[in-house]
mmCIF file of C-alpha atoms in Angstrom:
data_model
loop_
_atom_site.group_PDB
_atom_site.id
_atom_site.type_symbol
_atom_site.label_atom_id
_atom_site.label_comp_id
_atom_site.label_asym_id
_atom_site.label_seq_id
_atom_site.Cartn_x
_atom_site.Cartn_y
_atom_site.Cartn_z
ATOM 1 C CA MET L 105 -5.985 -25.404 17.395
ATOM 2 C CA VAL L 106 -6.728 -25.935 13.746
ATOM 3 C CA ASP L 107 -7.117 -29.376 12.177
ATOM 4 C CA LYS L 108 -4.769 -30.181 9.465
ATOM 5 C CA ILE L 109 -6.458 -31.170 6.297
ATOM 6 C CA GLU L 110 -5.358 -34.574 4.479
ATOM 7 C CA LYS L 111 -3.920 -34.195 0.737
ATOM 8 C CA ASN L 112 -7.097 -35.959 -0.962
ATOM 9 C CA GLN L 113 -9.498 -33.629 1.206
ATOM 10 C CA ILE L 114 -7.186 -30.320 0.046
ATOM 11 C CA CYS L 115 -7.379 -31.502 -3.813
ATOM 12 C CA ALA L 116 -11.071 -31.875 -3.569
ATOM 13 C CA LEU L 117 -11.510 -28.306 -1.574
ATOM 14 C CA LEU L 118 -9.716 -26.575 -4.073
ATOM 15 C CA ASP L 119 -10.643 -26.099 -7.701
ATOM 16 C CA GLU L 120 -7.559 -27.298 -9.424
ATOM 17 C CA LYS L 121 -8.510 -25.363 -12.301
ATOM 18 C CA LYS L 122 -7.717 -22.094 -10.628
ATOM 19 C CA GLY L 123 -4.118 -22.875 -10.342
ATOM 20 C CA TRP L 124 -3.619 -23.813 -6.635
ATOM 21 C CA HIS L 125 -1.233 -26.760 -6.269
ATOM 22 C CA VAL L 126 -0.579 -28.959 -3.298
ATOM 23 C CA ASP L 127 3.034 -30.348 -2.403
ATOM 24 C CA ASN L 128 3.543 -33.846 -2.478
ATOM 25 C CA ASN L 129 3.189 -34.047 1.187
ATOM 26 C CA GLY L 130 0.169 -31.824 1.767
ATOM 27 C CA LEU L 131 1.883 -29.496 3.870
ATOM 28 C CA TYR L 132 1.292 -26.336 1.783
ATOM 29 C CA ILE L 133 -0.609 -24.973 -0.843
ATOM 30 C CA GLU L 134 0.964 -22.438 -3.434
ATOM 31 C CA LYS L 135 0.182 -20.613 -6.663
ATOM 32 C CA VAL L 136 1.930 -17.784 -8.780
ATOM 33 C CA TRP L 137 0.245 -15.022 -10.411
ATOM 34 C CA GLU L 138 1.827 -13.148 -13.180
ATOM 35 C CA PHE L 139 0.696 -9.426 -13.914
ATOM 36 C CA ALA L 140 1.317 -6.769 -16.621
ATOM 37 C CA ASN L 141 3.700 -4.898 -14.398
ATOM 38 C CA PHE L 142 5.102 -4.443 -11.119
ATOM 39 C CA GLN L 143 2.362 -1.820 -9.627
ATOM 40 C CA MET L 144 -0.460 -4.420 -10.807
ATOM 41 C CA ALA L 145 1.690 -7.103 -8.915
ATOM 42 C CA PHE L 146 2.084 -4.881 -5.735
ATOM 43 C CA SER L 147 -1.624 -3.732 -5.715
ATOM 44 C CA PHE L 148 -2.626 -7.293 -5.856
ATOM 45 C CA MET L 149 0.001 -8.046 -3.092
ATOM 46 C CA MET L 150 -1.816 -4.904 -0.887
ATOM 47 C CA ARG L 151 -5.252 -6.619 -1.187
ATOM 48 C CA VAL L 152 -3.975 -9.889 -0.238
ATOM 49 C CA ALA L 153 -2.237 -7.961 2.825
ATOM 50 C CA PHE L 154 -5.938 -6.758 3.985
ATOM 51 C CA LEU L 155 -7.457 -10.154 3.944
ATOM 52 C CA SER L 156 -4.472 -11.568 5.373
ATOM 53 C CA GLU L 157 -4.610 -9.009 8.538
ATOM 54 C CA ASN L 158 -8.280 -9.335 8.425
ATOM 55 C CA MET L 159 -8.170 -13.458 9.120
ATOM 56 C CA ASN L 160 -5.114 -13.060 11.163
ATOM 57 C CA HIS L 161 -3.393 -15.702 8.722
ATOM 58 C CA HIS L 162 -0.408 -14.733 6.699
ATOM 59 C CA PRO L 163 1.302 -16.132 3.501
ATOM 60 C CA GLU L 164 4.743 -16.591 2.879
ATOM 61 C CA TRP L 165 5.163 -15.031 -0.461
ATOM 62 C CA SER L 166 7.704 -13.829 -2.698
ATOM 63 C CA ASN L 167 7.320 -11.343 -5.772
ATOM 64 C CA MET L 168 9.753 -10.565 -8.751
ATOM 65 C CA TYR L 169 8.735 -7.630 -10.870
ATOM 66 C CA ASN L 170 5.478 -8.508 -12.149
ATOM 67 C CA ARG L 171 5.186 -11.858 -10.731
ATOM 68 C CA VAL L 172 3.619 -13.189 -7.430
ATOM 69 C CA PHE L 173 4.261 -16.560 -5.845
ATOM 70 C CA ILE L 174 1.741 -17.569 -2.619
ATOM 71 C CA ARG L 175 2.230 -20.339 -0.643
ATOM 72 C CA LEU L 176 -0.377 -20.933 2.372
ATOM 73 C CA THR L 177 0.146 -23.307 5.531
ATOM 74 C CA THR L 178 -0.950 -23.451 9.056
ATOM 75 C CA HIS L 179 2.050 -23.658 11.200
ATOM 76 C CA GLU L 180 -0.025 -24.788 14.144
ATOM 77 C CA SER L 181 -1.256 -27.665 12.383
ATOM 78 C CA ASN L 182 1.757 -28.621 10.726
ATOM 79 C CA GLY L 183 0.118 -28.521 7.407
ATOM 80 C CA VAL L 184 -3.034 -27.197 5.535
ATOM 81 C CA SER L 185 -5.964 -26.419 7.399
ATOM 82 C CA LEU L 186 -9.389 -24.888 6.353
ATOM 83 C CA LYS L 187 -7.884 -21.425 7.221
ATOM 84 C CA ASP L 188 -5.415 -21.825 4.201
ATOM 85 C CA ILE L 189 -8.494 -22.730 1.891
ATOM 86 C CA ASN L 190 -10.564 -19.880 3.163
ATOM 87 C CA LEU L 191 -7.480 -17.577 2.701
ATOM 88 C CA ALA L 192 -6.743 -19.075 -0.889
ATOM 89 C CA GLN L 193 -10.647 -18.712 -1.649
ATOM 90 C CA GLN L 194 -10.459 -14.778 -0.599
ATOM 91 C CA ILE L 195 -7.171 -14.361 -2.683
ATOM 92 C CA ASP L 196 -9.158 -15.645 -5.836
ATOM 93 C CA GLY L 197 -11.837 -13.629 -5.294
ATOM 94 C CA ILE L 198 -9.469 -10.417 -5.545
ATOM 95 C CA LEU L 199 -9.281 -10.963 -9.393
ATOM 96 C CA GLY L 200 -12.582 -12.690 -9.809
ATOM 97 C CA ASP L 201 -10.905 -16.206 -10.574
ATOM 98 C CA MET N 50 24.081 -1.355 -19.657
ATOM 99 C CA VAL N 51 25.165 -1.176 -16.308
ATOM 100 C CA ASP N 52 28.657 -2.563 -15.440
ATOM 101 C CA LYS N 53 29.046 -5.395 -13.021
ATOM 102 C CA ILE N 54 31.012 -4.843 -10.011
ATOM 103 C CA GLU N 55 33.129 -7.294 -8.660
ATOM 104 C CA LYS N 56 32.908 -8.728 -5.260
ATOM 105 C CA ASN N 57 35.519 -6.949 -3.499
ATOM 106 C CA GLN N 58 34.548 -3.867 -4.562
ATOM 107 C CA ILE N 59 30.869 -4.512 -3.594
ATOM 108 C CA CYS N 60 31.839 -5.171 -0.256
ATOM 109 C CA ALA N 61 33.845 -2.036 -0.133
ATOM 110 C CA LEU N 62 30.930 -0.008 -1.380
ATOM 111 C CA LEU N 63 28.372 -1.876 1.100
ATOM 112 C CA ASP N 64 28.657 -0.775 4.853
ATOM 113 C CA GLU N 65 28.475 -4.295 5.943
ATOM 114 C CA LYS N 66 27.436 -3.264 9.363
ATOM 115 C CA LYS N 67 23.990 -2.787 7.873
ATOM 116 C CA GLY N 68 23.314 -6.170 7.485
ATOM 117 C CA TRP N 69 23.604 -6.304 3.572
ATOM 118 C CA HIS N 70 25.784 -9.856 2.053
ATOM 119 C CA VAL N 71 27.300 -10.531 -0.864
ATOM 120 C CA ASP N 72 27.192 -14.180 -2.061
ATOM 121 C CA ASN N 73 30.230 -16.243 -2.568
ATOM 122 C CA ASN N 74 29.893 -15.716 -6.499
ATOM 123 C CA GLY N 75 29.228 -11.799 -6.175
ATOM 124 C CA LEU N 76 26.002 -12.087 -8.142
ATOM 125 C CA TYR N 77 23.519 -10.785 -5.642
ATOM 126 C CA ILE N 78 23.510 -8.754 -2.223
ATOM 127 C CA GLU N 79 20.524 -9.651 0.509
ATOM 128 C CA LYS N 80 19.534 -8.382 3.410
ATOM 129 C CA VAL N 81 16.666 -9.615 6.320
ATOM 130 C CA TRP N 82 14.633 -7.222 8.292
ATOM 131 C CA GLU N 83 12.324 -8.468 11.200
ATOM 132 C CA PHE N 84 9.748 -5.923 12.581
ATOM 133 C CA ALA N 85 7.260 -5.974 15.385
ATOM 134 C CA ASN N 86 4.328 -7.267 13.062
ATOM 135 C CA PHE N 87 2.816 -7.810 9.746
ATOM 136 C CA GLN N 88 1.208 -4.452 9.495
ATOM 137 C CA MET N 89 4.980 -2.817 9.808
ATOM 138 C CA ALA N 90 6.720 -5.153 7.733
ATOM 139 C CA PHE N 91 4.304 -4.765 4.749
ATOM 140 C CA SER N 92 4.745 -0.938 5.190
ATOM 141 C CA PHE N 93 8.473 -1.153 5.083
ATOM 142 C CA MET N 94 7.455 -3.358 1.775
ATOM 143 C CA MET N 95 5.879 -0.345 0.373
ATOM 144 C CA ARG N 96 8.015 2.183 0.691
ATOM 145 C CA VAL N 97 10.684 -0.209 -1.047
ATOM 146 C CA ALA N 98 8.083 -0.594 -3.634
ATOM 147 C CA PHE N 99 8.050 3.300 -4.250
ATOM 148 C CA LEU N 100 11.655 3.387 -4.555
ATOM 149 C CA SER N 101 11.889 0.535 -6.685
ATOM 150 C CA GLU N 102 9.379 2.004 -9.295
ATOM 151 C CA ASN N 103 11.032 5.393 -9.082
ATOM 152 C CA MET N 104 14.411 3.761 -10.058
ATOM 153 C CA ASN N 105 12.609 1.127 -12.331
ATOM 154 C CA HIS N 106 14.885 -1.652 -10.549
ATOM 155 C CA HIS N 107 12.757 -3.927 -8.484
ATOM 156 C CA PRO N 108 14.031 -6.498 -5.885
ATOM 157 C CA GLU N 109 13.551 -10.221 -5.718
ATOM 158 C CA TRP N 110 11.847 -10.252 -2.047
ATOM 159 C CA SER N 111 10.085 -12.369 0.112
ATOM 160 C CA ASN N 112 7.891 -11.720 3.233
ATOM 161 C CA MET N 113 6.650 -14.422 6.316
ATOM 162 C CA TYR N 114 4.423 -12.499 8.699
ATOM 163 C CA ASN N 115 7.034 -9.903 10.370
ATOM 164 C CA ARG N 116 10.326 -10.683 8.145
ATOM 165 C CA VAL N 117 11.220 -9.387 5.167
ATOM 166 C CA PHE N 118 13.669 -10.854 2.815
ATOM 167 C CA ILE N 119 15.768 -8.432 0.029
ATOM 168 C CA ARG N 120 17.933 -9.721 -2.706
ATOM 169 C CA LEU N 121 19.328 -7.300 -5.386
ATOM 170 C CA THR N 122 20.911 -8.123 -8.592
ATOM 171 C CA THR N 123 21.287 -6.655 -12.078
ATOM 172 C CA HIS N 124 20.062 -9.167 -14.734
ATOM 173 C CA GLU N 125 21.271 -7.439 -17.814
ATOM 174 C CA SER N 126 24.681 -7.073 -16.110
ATOM 175 C CA ASN N 127 24.770 -10.648 -14.618
ATOM 176 C CA GLY N 128 25.494 -9.660 -11.289
ATOM 177 C CA VAL N 129 25.660 -6.936 -8.865
ATOM 178 C CA SER N 130 25.660 -3.105 -10.320
ATOM 179 C CA LEU N 131 25.731 0.283 -8.937
ATOM 180 C CA LYS N 132 22.045 0.368 -9.225
ATOM 181 C CA ASP N 133 21.789 -2.146 -6.658
ATOM 182 C CA ILE N 134 24.110 -0.745 -4.451
ATOM 183 C CA ASN N 135 22.072 2.625 -5.004
ATOM 184 C CA LEU N 136 18.832 0.918 -4.133
ATOM 185 C CA ALA N 137 20.288 -0.888 -1.059
ATOM 186 C CA GLN N 138 21.300 2.401 0.239
ATOM 187 C CA GLN N 139 18.037 4.023 -0.336
ATOM 188 C CA ILE N 140 16.349 1.195 1.134
ATOM 189 C CA ASP N 141 18.543 1.532 4.252
ATOM 190 C CA GLY N 142 17.580 4.968 4.232
ATOM 191 C CA ILE N 143 13.863 4.319 5.067
ATOM 192 C CA LEU N 144 14.347 2.865 8.268
ATOM 193 C CA GLY N 145 17.151 5.590 9.175
ATOM 194 C CA ASP N 146 20.142 2.624 9.302
ATOM 195 C CA MET O 215 -24.887 0.944 19.136
ATOM 196 C CA VAL O 216 -21.695 3.378 20.410
ATOM 197 C CA ASP O 217 -22.315 5.733 22.997
ATOM 198 C CA LYS O 218 -21.572 9.518 21.695
ATOM 199 C CA ILE O 219 -19.126 11.227 24.290
ATOM 200 C CA GLU O 220 -19.685 14.804 25.380
ATOM 201 C CA LYS O 221 -17.050 17.798 24.440
ATOM 202 C CA ASN O 222 -15.788 17.800 27.736
ATOM 203 C CA GLN O 223 -15.030 14.247 28.029
ATOM 204 C CA ILE O 224 -13.690 14.003 24.686
ATOM 205 C CA CYS O 225 -11.030 16.545 25.424
ATOM 206 C CA ALA O 226 -10.325 14.746 28.777
ATOM 207 C CA LEU O 227 -9.734 11.914 26.798
ATOM 208 C CA LEU O 228 -7.896 13.033 23.904
ATOM 209 C CA ASP O 229 -4.015 14.503 24.955
ATOM 210 C CA GLU O 230 -4.432 17.578 23.458
ATOM 211 C CA LYS O 231 -0.447 18.064 23.168
ATOM 212 C CA LYS O 232 -0.597 15.282 20.241
ATOM 213 C CA GLY O 233 -2.442 17.602 18.035
ATOM 214 C CA TRP O 234 -6.029 16.383 17.868
ATOM 215 C CA HIS O 235 -8.497 18.991 17.601
ATOM 216 C CA VAL O 236 -12.406 18.618 18.620
ATOM 217 C CA ASP O 237 -15.102 20.953 16.766
ATOM 218 C CA ASN O 238 -17.217 23.325 18.095
ATOM 219 C CA ASN O 239 -20.132 20.873 18.461
ATOM 220 C CA GLY O 240 -18.332 17.685 19.476
ATOM 221 C CA LEU O 241 -19.580 16.150 16.421
ATOM 222 C CA TYR O 242 -15.620 14.953 15.244
ATOM 223 C CA ILE O 243 -11.936 14.871 15.939
ATOM 224 C CA GLU O 244 -9.536 15.840 13.696
ATOM 225 C CA LYS O 245 -5.490 16.306 13.100
ATOM 226 C CA VAL O 246 -2.860 17.214 10.649
ATOM 227 C CA TRP O 247 0.483 15.528 9.961
ATOM 228 C CA GLU O 248 3.375 16.868 7.479
ATOM 229 C CA PHE O 249 5.788 14.487 6.568
ATOM 230 C CA ALA O 250 9.168 15.016 4.342
ATOM 231 C CA ASN O 251 7.454 13.721 1.161
ATOM 232 C CA PHE O 252 4.417 11.948 -0.604
ATOM 233 C CA GLN O 253 6.145 8.455 -0.007
ATOM 234 C CA MET O 254 6.322 8.821 3.751
ATOM 235 C CA ALA O 255 2.838 10.554 3.688
ATOM 236 C CA PHE O 256 1.405 7.990 1.756
ATOM 237 C CA SER O 257 3.059 5.111 3.713
ATOM 238 C CA PHE O 258 1.414 6.600 6.862
ATOM 239 C CA MET O 259 -1.921 6.241 5.657
ATOM 240 C CA MET O 260 -1.448 2.619 4.658
ATOM 241 C CA ARG O 261 -0.732 1.834 8.296
ATOM 242 C CA VAL O 262 -3.832 4.011 9.198
ATOM 243 C CA ALA O 263 -5.716 1.504 6.440
ATOM 244 C CA PHE O 264 -4.538 -1.312 8.225
ATOM 245 C CA LEU O 265 -6.097 -0.553 11.310
ATOM 246 C CA SER O 266 -9.340 0.875 10.322
ATOM 247 C CA GLU O 267 -9.562 -2.655 8.508
ATOM 248 C CA ASN O 268 -8.795 -4.329 11.856
ATOM 249 C CA MET O 269 -11.077 -2.144 14.154
ATOM 250 C CA ASN O 270 -13.943 -1.843 11.049
ATOM 251 C CA HIS O 271 -13.878 2.084 11.473
ATOM 252 C CA HIS O 272 -12.743 4.249 8.957
ATOM 253 C CA PRO O 273 -11.545 7.971 8.852
ATOM 254 C CA GLU O 274 -12.610 10.571 6.589
ATOM 255 C CA TRP O 275 -9.087 11.614 5.318
ATOM 256 C CA SER O 276 -7.555 13.492 2.487
ATOM 257 C CA ASN O 277 -3.980 13.955 1.314
ATOM 258 C CA MET O 278 -2.073 16.558 -0.525
ATOM 259 C CA TYR O 279 1.544 15.673 -1.214
ATOM 260 C CA ASN O 280 3.173 15.453 2.003
ATOM 261 C CA ARG O 281 0.225 16.242 4.536
ATOM 262 C CA VAL O 282 -2.496 14.221 5.548
ATOM 263 C CA PHE O 283 -5.709 15.149 7.032
ATOM 264 C CA ILE O 284 -7.734 12.870 9.360
ATOM 265 C CA ARG O 285 -11.307 13.388 10.568
ATOM 266 C CA LEU O 286 -12.812 10.762 13.002
ATOM 267 C CA THR O 287 -16.564 10.183 13.749
ATOM 268 C CA THR O 288 -19.231 7.560 14.428
ATOM 269 C CA HIS O 289 -21.819 8.024 11.951
ATOM 270 C CA GLU O 290 -24.119 5.638 14.236
ATOM 271 C CA SER O 291 -23.683 8.103 17.217
ATOM 272 C CA ASN O 292 -23.703 11.387 15.450
ATOM 273 C CA GLY O 293 -20.970 12.437 17.169
ATOM 274 C CA VAL O 294 -17.619 11.352 18.811
ATOM 275 C CA SER O 295 -17.714 7.873 20.098
ATOM 276 C CA LEU O 296 -14.899 6.083 22.222
ATOM 277 C CA LYS O 297 -14.199 3.936 18.649
ATOM 278 C CA ASP O 298 -12.758 7.322 17.519
ATOM 279 C CA ILE O 299 -10.604 7.980 20.675
ATOM 280 C CA ASN O 300 -9.390 4.435 20.373
ATOM 281 C CA LEU O 301 -8.467 4.567 16.792
ATOM 282 C CA ALA O 302 -6.971 8.112 17.589
ATOM 283 C CA GLN O 303 -4.635 6.864 19.963
ATOM 284 C CA GLN O 304 -3.790 3.627 17.369
ATOM 285 C CA ILE O 305 -2.978 6.241 14.791
ATOM 286 C CA ASP O 306 -0.686 8.446 16.994
ATOM 287 C CA GLY O 307 1.056 4.928 18.026
ATOM 288 C CA ILE O 308 2.231 4.613 14.403
ATOM 289 C CA LEU O 309 4.549 7.482 14.631
ATOM 290 C CA GLY O 310 5.487 7.091 18.241
ATOM 291 C CA ASP O 311 3.464 10.322 19.319
ATOM 292 C CA MET D 9 6.890 26.009 -16.373
ATOM 293 C CA VAL D 10 3.760 24.183 -17.337
ATOM 294 C CA ASP D 11 1.054 25.815 -19.740
ATOM 295 C CA LYS D 12 -2.632 26.221 -18.383
ATOM 296 C CA ILE D 13 -5.285 25.260 -20.368
ATOM 297 C CA GLU D 14 -8.140 27.128 -21.065
ATOM 298 C CA LYS D 15 -11.734 25.804 -19.685
ATOM 299 C CA ASN D 16 -12.802 24.937 -23.235
ATOM 300 C CA GLN D 17 -9.718 23.124 -24.246
ATOM 301 C CA ILE D 18 -9.873 20.939 -20.697
ATOM 302 C CA CYS D 19 -13.699 19.916 -21.837
ATOM 303 C CA ALA D 20 -12.305 18.898 -25.157
ATOM 304 C CA LEU D 21 -9.518 16.852 -23.833
ATOM 305 C CA LEU D 22 -11.207 15.322 -21.247
ATOM 306 C CA ASP D 23 -13.729 12.439 -22.269
ATOM 307 C CA GLU D 24 -16.447 13.831 -20.244
ATOM 308 C CA LYS D 25 -18.036 10.977 -20.124
ATOM 309 C CA LYS D 26 -15.923 9.252 -17.799
ATOM 310 C CA GLY D 27 -16.988 11.425 -14.915
ATOM 311 C CA TRP D 28 -14.351 14.067 -14.800
ATOM 312 C CA HIS D 29 -15.674 17.719 -14.032
ATOM 313 C CA VAL D 30 -14.302 20.899 -14.539
ATOM 314 C CA ASP D 31 -14.914 23.562 -11.795
ATOM 315 C CA ASN D 32 -16.482 26.838 -13.408
ATOM 316 C CA ASN D 33 -13.144 28.791 -13.331
ATOM 317 C CA GLY D 34 -11.266 25.973 -14.954
ATOM 318 C CA LEU D 35 -8.804 25.713 -11.756
ATOM 319 C CA TYR D 36 -8.887 22.077 -11.439
ATOM 320 C CA ILE D 37 -10.702 19.144 -12.617
ATOM 321 C CA GLU D 38 -12.130 16.197 -10.377
ATOM 322 C CA LYS D 39 -14.036 12.982 -10.233
ATOM 323 C CA VAL D 40 -15.467 10.522 -7.876
ATOM 324 C CA TRP D 41 -15.241 6.730 -7.795
ATOM 325 C CA GLU D 42 -17.491 4.652 -5.497
ATOM 326 C CA PHE D 43 -16.032 1.042 -4.404
ATOM 327 C CA ALA D 44 -17.540 -2.319 -2.944
ATOM 328 C CA ASN D 45 -15.774 -1.798 0.373
ATOM 329 C CA PHE D 46 -12.776 0.133 1.770
ATOM 330 C CA GLN D 47 -9.782 -2.258 0.613
ATOM 331 C CA MET D 48 -10.904 -1.986 -3.041
ATOM 332 C CA ALA D 49 -11.012 1.714 -2.700
ATOM 333 C CA PHE D 50 -7.726 1.973 -1.051
ATOM 334 C CA SER D 51 -5.990 -0.326 -3.188
ATOM 335 C CA PHE D 52 -7.443 2.222 -6.069
ATOM 336 C CA MET D 53 -5.672 4.717 -4.299
ATOM 337 C CA MET D 54 -2.436 2.814 -3.976
ATOM 338 C CA ARG D 55 -2.481 2.517 -7.903
ATOM 339 C CA VAL D 56 -3.075 6.303 -8.126
ATOM 340 C CA ALA D 57 -0.115 6.865 -5.638
ATOM 341 C CA PHE D 58 2.321 4.755 -7.639
ATOM 342 C CA LEU D 59 1.478 7.118 -10.751
ATOM 343 C CA SER D 60 1.527 10.081 -8.855
ATOM 344 C CA GLU D 61 5.239 9.383 -7.968
ATOM 345 C CA ASN D 62 6.019 8.400 -11.449
ATOM 346 C CA MET D 63 4.774 11.564 -12.643
ATOM 347 C CA ASN D 64 6.052 13.502 -10.239
ATOM 348 C CA HIS D 65 2.509 14.682 -10.011
ATOM 349 C CA HIS D 66 0.331 14.610 -6.700
ATOM 350 C CA PRO D 67 -3.538 14.661 -6.383
ATOM 351 C CA GLU D 68 -5.614 16.427 -3.833
ATOM 352 C CA TRP D 69 -7.882 13.498 -2.733
ATOM 353 C CA SER D 70 -9.866 12.293 -0.129
ATOM 354 C CA ASN D 71 -11.375 8.837 0.922
ATOM 355 C CA MET D 72 -14.797 8.085 2.967
ATOM 356 C CA TYR D 73 -14.772 4.493 3.500
ATOM 357 C CA ASN D 74 -15.720 2.890 -0.244
ATOM 358 C CA ARG D 75 -15.687 6.582 -2.109
ATOM 359 C CA VAL D 76 -12.729 8.304 -3.214
ATOM 360 C CA PHE D 77 -12.948 11.762 -4.383
ATOM 361 C CA ILE D 78 -9.689 13.196 -6.894
ATOM 362 C CA ARG D 79 -8.959 16.456 -7.524
ATOM 363 C CA LEU D 80 -6.273 17.679 -10.296
ATOM 364 C CA THR D 81 -4.707 21.051 -10.628
ATOM 365 C CA THR D 82 -1.084 22.403 -11.519
ATOM 366 C CA HIS D 83 -0.209 24.974 -8.806
ATOM 367 C CA GLU D 84 2.496 26.469 -10.593
ATOM 368 C CA SER D 85 0.302 26.697 -13.930
ATOM 369 C CA ASN D 86 -2.342 27.975 -11.544
ATOM 370 C CA GLY D 87 -4.805 26.164 -13.233
ATOM 371 C CA VAL D 88 -5.512 23.010 -15.352
ATOM 372 C CA SER D 89 -2.478 21.765 -17.574
ATOM 373 C CA LEU D 90 -1.486 18.980 -19.814
ATOM 374 C CA LYS D 91 -0.096 17.167 -16.787
ATOM 375 C CA ASP D 92 -3.496 16.900 -15.139
ATOM 376 C CA ILE D 93 -5.181 15.606 -18.121
ATOM 377 C CA ASN D 94 -2.372 12.979 -18.581
ATOM 378 C CA LEU D 95 -2.538 11.849 -14.985
ATOM 379 C CA ALA D 96 -6.542 12.145 -14.935
ATOM 380 C CA GLN D 97 -6.288 9.538 -18.194
ATOM 381 C CA GLN D 98 -3.716 7.093 -16.669
ATOM 382 C CA ILE D 99 -6.142 6.996 -13.311
ATOM 383 C CA ASP D 100 -8.845 6.186 -15.742
ATOM 384 C CA GLY D 101 -6.575 3.459 -17.086
ATOM 385 C CA ILE D 102 -6.200 1.902 -13.943
ATOM 386 C CA LEU D 103 -10.124 0.383 -13.596
ATOM 387 C CA GLY D 104 -9.921 0.322 -17.794
ATOM 388 C CA ASP D 105 -12.156 2.994 -17.790
#
């Protein structure tokens, strides 16, 4: 079991400048990326896929050509946990954000 | 410019048994896949990515662990075109559907 | 430290019918796959990449269009170890071999 | 049929500073990359895979953990052609070389 984090804590943990947003109820965090083309977008997704598998924690995500949308939540915690914050930081690390 | 296909034609072209659905307004076709795990789901997505790049026609799609949702539409046609039917058939071909 | 396995043991552990070969000195095991095209070959490689990362044990491998060659060895053991046998079996599992 | 390029021409076309080498007989060009880890190496390979499929011209290549080795040749020309030079330049473009 991984503890849920309250919304004000999520905001404190996330560096807001990096583009992650918390929904109003603090149930998930999400971010959008825009790349030059599909190949770059999908390559980024593969990097995220490796990170997700290594953590055994997977995003809800979508793609439309050069855009990638990632939403993170921890189902067993019914909200956002440190697992999500950790994965978010690793995802940002891919692009050196 | 690629011609839009009317809804009754879409249904005729798609083999409905394969799980593709047309929305009420005939604006897009969509299908859901469920795999044994994330690695298999993402591997399928990579196959779709190759097909999309080869056709220069890309899906709107999402993934959640072992599930993949694909929606196809042709923006320039403001609806479903033969490009979508063609890509749908190639995607089905990946799994031998 | 992972123990090196002697050649006769490697042969006993590997099901030879599946196409894995042990070199004369028992330093590595290898296998070749041939697919219908490059997309299928590279998709298989991505599955292997996931397995390798999960085990933190990586192949020496090469690809030429539809062909994939994989060589497994455990550098720290200076030969073949159970890690290689394990990865080999997981790789065979991808294609249901 | 794509014309073979002579060795002195290959050297002129390739910017040698970028690390591409021509073999003594001018039959192929090759380059080695070293990344921080396997995930980055394989992600680079996926970008190369997309480029190769788009050009329908594929490398002979190998990977060992964080290292990627790529060899380009045009079989139908029995040597290096402009297709190889073109793909080499696109591959360099991935990393902004």
